[in-house]
């Protein structure tokens, strides 16, 4: 154990006590100083620096670093912040030297205690300090890449150093930081508070430190056993010696991590740097650091080096606006947002591994010690995709399609003089049976052009993102195609995400404009959604001012209720020609498996989606489309189809009634209906309300499409009775690509029959079972399987062998371009060049049909082996006593027990009687054999029901359930009401079985 004597009022130095840090990383260095403040104080000499450096460990393991990562912390952290990066750099494939400094007056570097009548160490001084350090270390003479890594106010310091060391700078990495504040806009409230209690909060107490550490979202990150940093862990975690002040703010950080962060700031004499850093925040022109900040902010625009930003979006200090400012200044940067992380993103998530991955793709790797040139995953993926889908259909290659591009606006332009109906709106104020608005193709084309001209007058330009918060119908259709006409990028986030989810999505997409109805504009103002606000229709001057609206797109409705037209604009706008590979839309996922992800589509990919739908389902000019699923409303005009959206609450699909659907179909003589599974459940449930005319309209429907969630066979059978002449299709796809496969109800029946023993006990296809059959790949698409391994990961090699369960990979011209500012997620999804990893698991049967078995994240690692959930769930759901089931794991991975959580079939009459008699809370069984009825509370299922379910599942799948539990209702997504939150159920099941 090393105890080095520091000068007076210096924190005691003992690296063995730092939780999760290899003591061999810790070093001290005397550095000659050239900082201006030192010159003015006539203290020019040397200052003692502390820094962490993994070079000794690299040398010990015989690893030659590819380059050096220079890490600069902010306030009030120190080099300890970067401990996981130091460990990650000790990597045989991608070894990197990591040097993490403690800035002067911070961490375990020297406390200067300079007193120049209130003058403090400024940004200019700190840039000089860092330059002095790298010179003394010999880094300025390196012939290998140097990449900076910074956090908090370390961002400005590292950029200042970078601009003065361009000759050795090779790249930039950042976590939450900022490089510019205009001096007019308010700084974040957290910083205003820190400045308001400056002396007390930063120097006299540990308040500023404790609040910063309290921003962590979990317990922090410690090294894994056997890693480079594990040498610091010997049995119990170390506890820094010496007394520490009482915490003034709670933090979820592990106690040892918390105390290690705090140790060099335990006494006020050691916190002068913390105070001075806050005092130097460039909030306005009167702060010395304001001018150098402006210079740095402008000059980094010329830094032509690779960049990688990782950001915790819950940070109350370095908010999203600072990230977007940096992206504007360095557009070459790759970006990943962590929606559940905050200021200390490095404690909330493993951001070190993505750094090493990015460095490997940018600067290469080592193989047997030799440097291997970099390979870029994104470039390889795009090249493989182009090879696959640039072929013509006649060449016979799997998944090949013609490469011709037909713009999304082509059909609308071709029918510019067509007087037939293009779009119909149903009256939302009534019962959904009457028409409120009709546009011909000629009228729609005119309105699109006029609306595009009006949006241009309001400032919208090609490439601008425009968030459209308008209910489905003619208005939304007009605005969508007006944006396309301008070359703007539409942002579509489902209001079903809820306010928090919608706010995350919109702030993540960062649209330049928001076009909305009054309720949306009011929410935008209250929730600070980004974008210049534009109203659909005129507002009163008071409301317009209150909501900060720049103008409206349409005029007010006429006295007779006739909808207004786009506001006349005298300017003639020359609309740009469509650019096939330019961004066209950002569509958000449902958020059912984590925070909703923005999926970016180009013009070519949207056109590809249109083409595959037209080819698969036989759309032709004049087809009538009832779009009961909001995203499909945007495709109607592109398909040349007359479209109508039935009256419903788009945030709650199950509000669609049979009457509303039938009336919409009658309004356009519909041949095709697209509705979500949740919507169809209520359509079937309300079918008794249909009159003869409505039934006749549904009888004319030729095709019904429903996607987004599995549809039970009984629902399809009931639906068939409503649309007796229609072919029912349940295509498989996702926001990232729809459709990928297609299957009809007839094909599902055939597949089930082939997987079921016949009278002779023979099975035609033993692999036609254990999942949801979603059919064959659509024209132009391909499907493959990456086999599941015993640890729940997937193999690199792809297979088409029947019966092999693994992750489903898809490839098609209409699959997404990328995830929006989610670099890590995107890299994972395209890790197999030319393919998209869906995150779903399944298998192919002997005929090549795809069967979906669940989500990769929901695979169970049990003592019985690797299990996918759907087969056991389907088995249980085949019992009349079970309405819905979810298989979850209880216990540690590898030895977990499979537990089935069911919704029991409800008998409301019996429920009411039994609840009043027994006091039980939840409902319960419809019926069981022998007319026995059970009132069931949430928790462990009654013995007889449990035995019934366990026996059935074991017979059908071989899975031995450890327990059967009952809930009143599974937690599900809003969009489809079917994607079950299995992690939440798993946590609940663990508590129930533990007796909690």
Coordinates of C-alpha atoms in Angstrom, one line a residue, residues 630-923:
X630 CA -52.6 5.0 -39.1
X631 CA -49.2 4.5 -40.7
X632 CA -50.9 3.0 -43.8
X633 CA -52.8 6.2 -44.4
X634 CA -49.7 7.7 -45.9
X635 CA -49.5 5.0 -48.6
X636 CA -52.9 5.4 -50.2
X637 CA -52.1 8.2 -52.8
X638 CA -48.7 6.6 -53.5
X639 CA -50.5 3.3 -54.4
X640 CA -53.0 5.1 -56.6
X641 CA -55.7 3.9 -54.2
X642 CA -58.7 5.8 -52.9
X643 CA -58.3 5.9 -49.2
X644 CA -60.4 6.5 -46.1
X645 CA -59.6 6.3 -42.4
X646 CA -62.5 5.0 -40.3
X647 CA -63.7 7.0 -37.3
X648 CA -61.7 5.8 -34.3
X649 CA -59.3 7.0 -31.7
X650 CA -55.9 6.3 -33.4
X651 CA -54.2 6.1 -30.0
X652 CA -56.6 3.3 -29.0
X653 CA -57.1 0.9 -31.9
X654 CA -59.7 -1.1 -30.0
X655 CA -62.1 1.8 -30.4
X656 CA -62.7 0.9 -34.0
X657 CA -66.2 -0.6 -34.3
X658 CA -67.7 -2.8 -36.9
X659 CA -70.2 -0.1 -37.9
X660 CA -67.4 2.5 -38.4
X661 CA -65.3 0.1 -40.4
X662 CA -68.2 -0.9 -42.6
X663 CA -69.4 2.7 -43.2
X664 CA -65.8 3.6 -44.2
X665 CA -65.7 0.7 -46.6
X666 CA -69.1 1.7 -48.1
X667 CA -67.9 5.3 -48.6
X668 CA -65.3 4.3 -51.1
X669 CA -66.5 0.8 -52.2
X670 CA -63.4 -0.6 -50.5
X671 CA -61.6 -3.7 -51.8
X672 CA -58.8 -3.7 -49.1
X673 CA -59.0 -3.2 -45.4
X674 CA -55.9 -2.7 -43.2
X675 CA -56.5 -2.8 -39.4
X676 CA -54.4 -3.7 -36.4
X677 CA -55.2 -6.9 -34.4
X678 CA -56.5 -4.9 -31.5
X679 CA -58.9 -3.0 -33.8
X680 CA -60.2 -6.3 -35.3
X681 CA -60.9 -7.7 -31.9
X682 CA -63.4 -4.9 -31.3
X683 CA -64.7 -5.1 -34.8
X684 CA -65.7 -8.7 -34.2
X685 CA -67.1 -7.9 -30.8
X686 CA -69.4 -5.2 -32.2
X687 CA -70.5 -7.1 -35.3
X688 CA -74.1 -7.4 -34.0
X689 CA -74.5 -3.6 -34.6
X690 CA -74.2 -3.9 -38.4
X691 CA -77.2 -3.3 -40.6
X692 CA -77.8 -5.0 -43.9
X693 CA -76.2 -2.2 -46.0
X694 CA -73.0 -2.3 -43.9
X695 CA -72.8 -6.0 -44.2
X696 CA -73.1 -5.7 -47.9
X697 CA -70.2 -3.2 -48.0
X698 CA -68.0 -5.7 -46.0
X699 CA -69.0 -8.5 -48.4
X700 CA -67.3 -6.5 -51.2
X701 CA -64.0 -6.4 -49.5
X702 CA -61.5 -8.7 -51.2
X703 CA -58.5 -8.4 -48.9
X704 CA -58.0 -7.8 -45.2
X705 CA -54.5 -7.1 -43.8
X706 CA -53.6 -7.1 -40.2
X707 CA -50.0 -6.9 -38.8
X708 CA -48.1 -5.9 -35.7
X709 CA -49.0 -8.8 -33.5
X710 CA -50.1 -12.4 -33.7
X711 CA -53.8 -13.0 -34.5
X712 CA -55.4 -16.1 -33.0
X713 CA -57.2 -18.5 -35.3
X714 CA -60.5 -18.0 -33.6
X715 CA -60.4 -14.3 -34.3
X716 CA -59.6 -15.0 -38.0
X717 CA -62.5 -17.4 -38.2
X718 CA -64.9 -14.8 -36.7
X719 CA -63.5 -12.2 -39.0
X720 CA -64.1 -14.4 -42.0
X721 CA -67.8 -14.4 -41.3
X722 CA -67.9 -10.6 -41.5
X723 CA -65.9 -10.4 -44.8
X724 CA -67.0 -13.7 -46.4
X725 CA -65.4 -12.9 -49.8
X726 CA -62.1 -11.6 -48.5
X727 CA -58.7 -13.3 -48.3
X728 CA -57.4 -12.7 -44.8
X729 CA -53.6 -11.9 -44.6
X730 CA -51.4 -11.5 -41.5
X731 CA -48.1 -10.3 -42.9
X732 CA -45.0 -10.3 -40.7
X733 CA -42.9 -7.2 -40.4
X734 CA -41.9 -4.4 -38.1
X735 CA -41.5 -0.6 -38.2
X736 CA -38.1 -1.3 -39.7
X737 CA -39.7 -3.1 -42.7
X738 CA -43.2 -4.0 -43.5
X739 CA -44.2 -6.5 -44.9
X740 CA -41.4 -9.0 -44.9
X741 CA -43.4 -12.2 -45.1
X742 CA -47.1 -12.9 -46.0
X743 CA -49.5 -15.6 -45.1
X744 CA -53.2 -16.0 -45.7
X745 CA -55.7 -17.6 -43.4
X746 CA -55.9 -20.6 -45.8
X747 CA -52.1 -21.0 -45.6
X748 CA -52.2 -20.9 -41.8
X749 CA -54.8 -23.7 -41.7
X750 CA -52.7 -25.7 -44.1
X751 CA -49.6 -25.3 -42.1
X752 CA -51.3 -26.2 -38.9
X753 CA -52.7 -29.3 -40.5
X754 CA -49.3 -30.3 -41.8
X755 CA -47.8 -30.1 -38.3
X756 CA -50.7 -32.0 -36.6
X757 CA -50.8 -35.8 -36.6
X758 CA -53.5 -37.2 -39.0
X759 CA -55.8 -40.1 -38.3
X760 CA -52.8 -42.5 -39.0
X761 CA -50.6 -40.6 -36.5
X762 CA -48.5 -39.2 -39.3
X763 CA -47.1 -35.7 -39.4
X764 CA -46.4 -34.2 -42.8
X765 CA -44.1 -31.5 -41.5
X766 CA -42.7 -31.9 -37.9
X767 CA -41.4 -28.3 -38.0
X768 CA -44.8 -26.8 -38.8
X769 CA -45.5 -26.0 -35.2
X770 CA -44.2 -24.3 -32.0
X771 CA -44.8 -20.7 -33.1
X772 CA -46.9 -18.4 -35.1
X773 CA -46.9 -19.1 -38.8
X774 CA -46.2 -16.0 -40.8
X775 CA -45.7 -17.6 -44.2
X776 CA -43.2 -17.0 -47.0
X777 CA -41.0 -14.0 -47.7
X778 CA -42.7 -11.4 -50.0
X779 CA -41.4 -10.6 -53.4
X780 CA -37.9 -9.0 -53.2
X781 CA -37.4 -10.0 -49.5
X782 CA -35.3 -12.8 -48.0
X783 CA -35.4 -14.5 -44.5
X784 CA -32.6 -16.4 -42.7
X785 CA -32.0 -17.8 -39.3
X786 CA -29.0 -17.1 -37.0
X787 CA -29.1 -20.2 -34.7
X788 CA -29.5 -19.8 -31.0
X789 CA -26.5 -20.8 -28.8
X790 CA -26.7 -22.2 -25.3
X791 CA -25.9 -18.9 -23.7
X792 CA -28.8 -17.2 -25.5
X793 CA -26.6 -15.4 -28.1
X794 CA -26.8 -16.2 -31.8
X795 CA -24.3 -17.7 -34.2
X796 CA -22.6 -15.8 -36.9
X797 CA -23.5 -18.3 -39.6
X798 CA -26.9 -18.1 -41.2
X799 CA -29.1 -21.1 -42.0
X800 CA -32.2 -22.0 -43.9
X801 CA -32.3 -25.5 -42.5
X802 CA -35.8 -26.5 -41.2
X803 CA -36.4 -26.7 -37.5
X804 CA -33.4 -24.6 -36.4
X805 CA -34.5 -22.0 -33.9
X806 CA -32.6 -18.7 -33.9
X807 CA -32.9 -15.0 -34.5
X808 CA -34.8 -14.0 -37.6
X809 CA -32.8 -11.9 -40.1
X810 CA -34.4 -10.2 -43.0
X811 CA -33.3 -8.4 -46.1
X812 CA -35.4 -6.4 -48.5
X813 CA -35.2 -3.1 -50.5
X814 CA -37.8 -1.5 -48.2
X815 CA -36.0 -2.3 -44.9
X816 CA -35.0 0.8 -43.0
X817 CA -32.0 2.9 -43.8
X818 CA -30.9 3.3 -40.2
X819 CA -31.9 4.0 -36.6
X820 CA -31.9 7.7 -35.8
X821 CA -28.9 8.7 -33.6
X822 CA -28.7 5.2 -32.2
X823 CA -25.4 4.1 -33.5
X824 CA -24.9 1.1 -31.1
X825 CA -28.4 -0.2 -31.9
X826 CA -27.8 0.2 -35.6
X827 CA -24.4 -1.6 -35.5
X828 CA -26.0 -4.5 -33.7
X829 CA -28.9 -4.6 -36.2
X830 CA -26.5 -4.7 -39.3
X831 CA -23.8 -6.8 -37.8
X832 CA -24.4 -9.4 -40.6
X833 CA -23.8 -7.3 -43.7
X834 CA -26.8 -7.0 -46.0
X835 CA -29.2 -8.2 -43.3
X836 CA -31.3 -6.7 -40.5
X837 CA -31.4 -8.5 -37.1
X838 CA -35.0 -8.3 -36.1
X839 CA -34.6 -9.3 -32.5
X840 CA -37.4 -11.9 -33.1
X841 CA -36.7 -15.6 -32.8
X842 CA -38.2 -18.4 -34.9
X843 CA -37.6 -21.2 -37.4
X844 CA -38.4 -22.3 -40.9
X845 CA -40.5 -25.4 -41.6
X846 CA -39.8 -28.0 -44.3
X847 CA -41.7 -25.8 -46.9
X848 CA -39.8 -22.7 -46.0
X849 CA -42.5 -21.0 -44.1
X850 CA -41.4 -18.8 -41.2
X851 CA -42.7 -19.5 -37.7
X852 CA -42.1 -16.8 -35.0
X853 CA -41.4 -18.1 -31.5
X854 CA -41.0 -14.8 -29.6
X855 CA -38.4 -12.1 -28.9
X856 CA -34.7 -12.7 -28.5
X857 CA -34.8 -10.7 -25.3
X858 CA -37.5 -13.0 -23.9
X859 CA -35.6 -16.3 -24.5
X860 CA -35.3 -18.2 -21.3
X861 CA -32.0 -19.8 -20.1
X862 CA -33.3 -22.6 -17.9
X863 CA -32.1 -25.8 -16.3
X864 CA -34.1 -27.5 -19.1
X865 CA -32.1 -25.6 -21.8
X866 CA -32.8 -22.6 -24.0
X867 CA -36.5 -22.1 -24.3
X868 CA -38.5 -19.7 -26.5
X869 CA -41.8 -18.6 -25.1
X870 CA -44.5 -18.9 -27.7
X871 CA -44.9 -22.7 -27.9
X872 CA -45.7 -23.0 -24.2
X873 CA -47.9 -20.0 -24.4
X874 CA -49.9 -21.3 -27.3
X875 CA -50.3 -24.7 -25.6
X876 CA -51.8 -23.1 -22.5
X877 CA -54.0 -20.7 -24.6
X878 CA -55.5 -23.7 -26.3
X879 CA -57.3 -24.5 -23.0
X880 CA -60.7 -22.8 -22.6
X881 CA -59.7 -21.8 -19.1
X882 CA -56.8 -19.6 -20.3
X883 CA -57.4 -16.3 -22.1
X884 CA -53.7 -15.3 -22.6
X885 CA -50.4 -16.6 -21.3
X886 CA -46.8 -15.4 -20.9
X887 CA -43.8 -17.6 -20.2
X888 CA -41.1 -15.9 -18.0
X889 CA -38.0 -16.9 -16.2
X890 CA -37.5 -16.8 -12.5
X891 CA -34.0 -17.2 -11.1
X892 CA -30.5 -16.8 -12.5
X893 CA -29.8 -17.3 -16.2
X894 CA -28.8 -20.8 -17.0
X895 CA -30.7 -22.3 -14.1
X896 CA -33.9 -20.3 -14.2
X897 CA -37.2 -21.9 -13.7
X898 CA -39.9 -21.5 -16.4
X899 CA -43.1 -19.9 -15.0
X900 CA -46.3 -19.3 -16.9
X901 CA -48.3 -16.2 -16.0
X902 CA -51.9 -16.5 -17.3
X903 CA -55.0 -14.4 -17.7
X904 CA -57.8 -16.7 -16.8
X905 CA -61.0 -16.6 -18.8
X906 CA -63.5 -14.4 -17.1
X907 CA -67.1 -15.2 -16.1
X908 CA -68.3 -11.8 -14.9
X909 CA -71.5 -13.1 -13.3
X910 CA -69.7 -15.6 -11.3
X911 CA -67.1 -13.1 -10.5
X912 CA -69.5 -10.5 -9.1
X913 CA -71.1 -13.1 -6.8
X914 CA -67.8 -14.6 -5.7
X915 CA -66.0 -11.3 -5.2
X916 CA -68.8 -10.1 -2.9
X917 CA -68.8 -13.4 -1.0
X918 CA -65.1 -14.0 -0.8
X919 CA -63.5 -10.5 -1.1
X920 CA -61.2 -11.7 -3.8
X921 CA -59.9 -9.0 -6.1
X922 CA -59.6 -10.5 -9.5
X923 CA -61.4 -12.6 -11.9

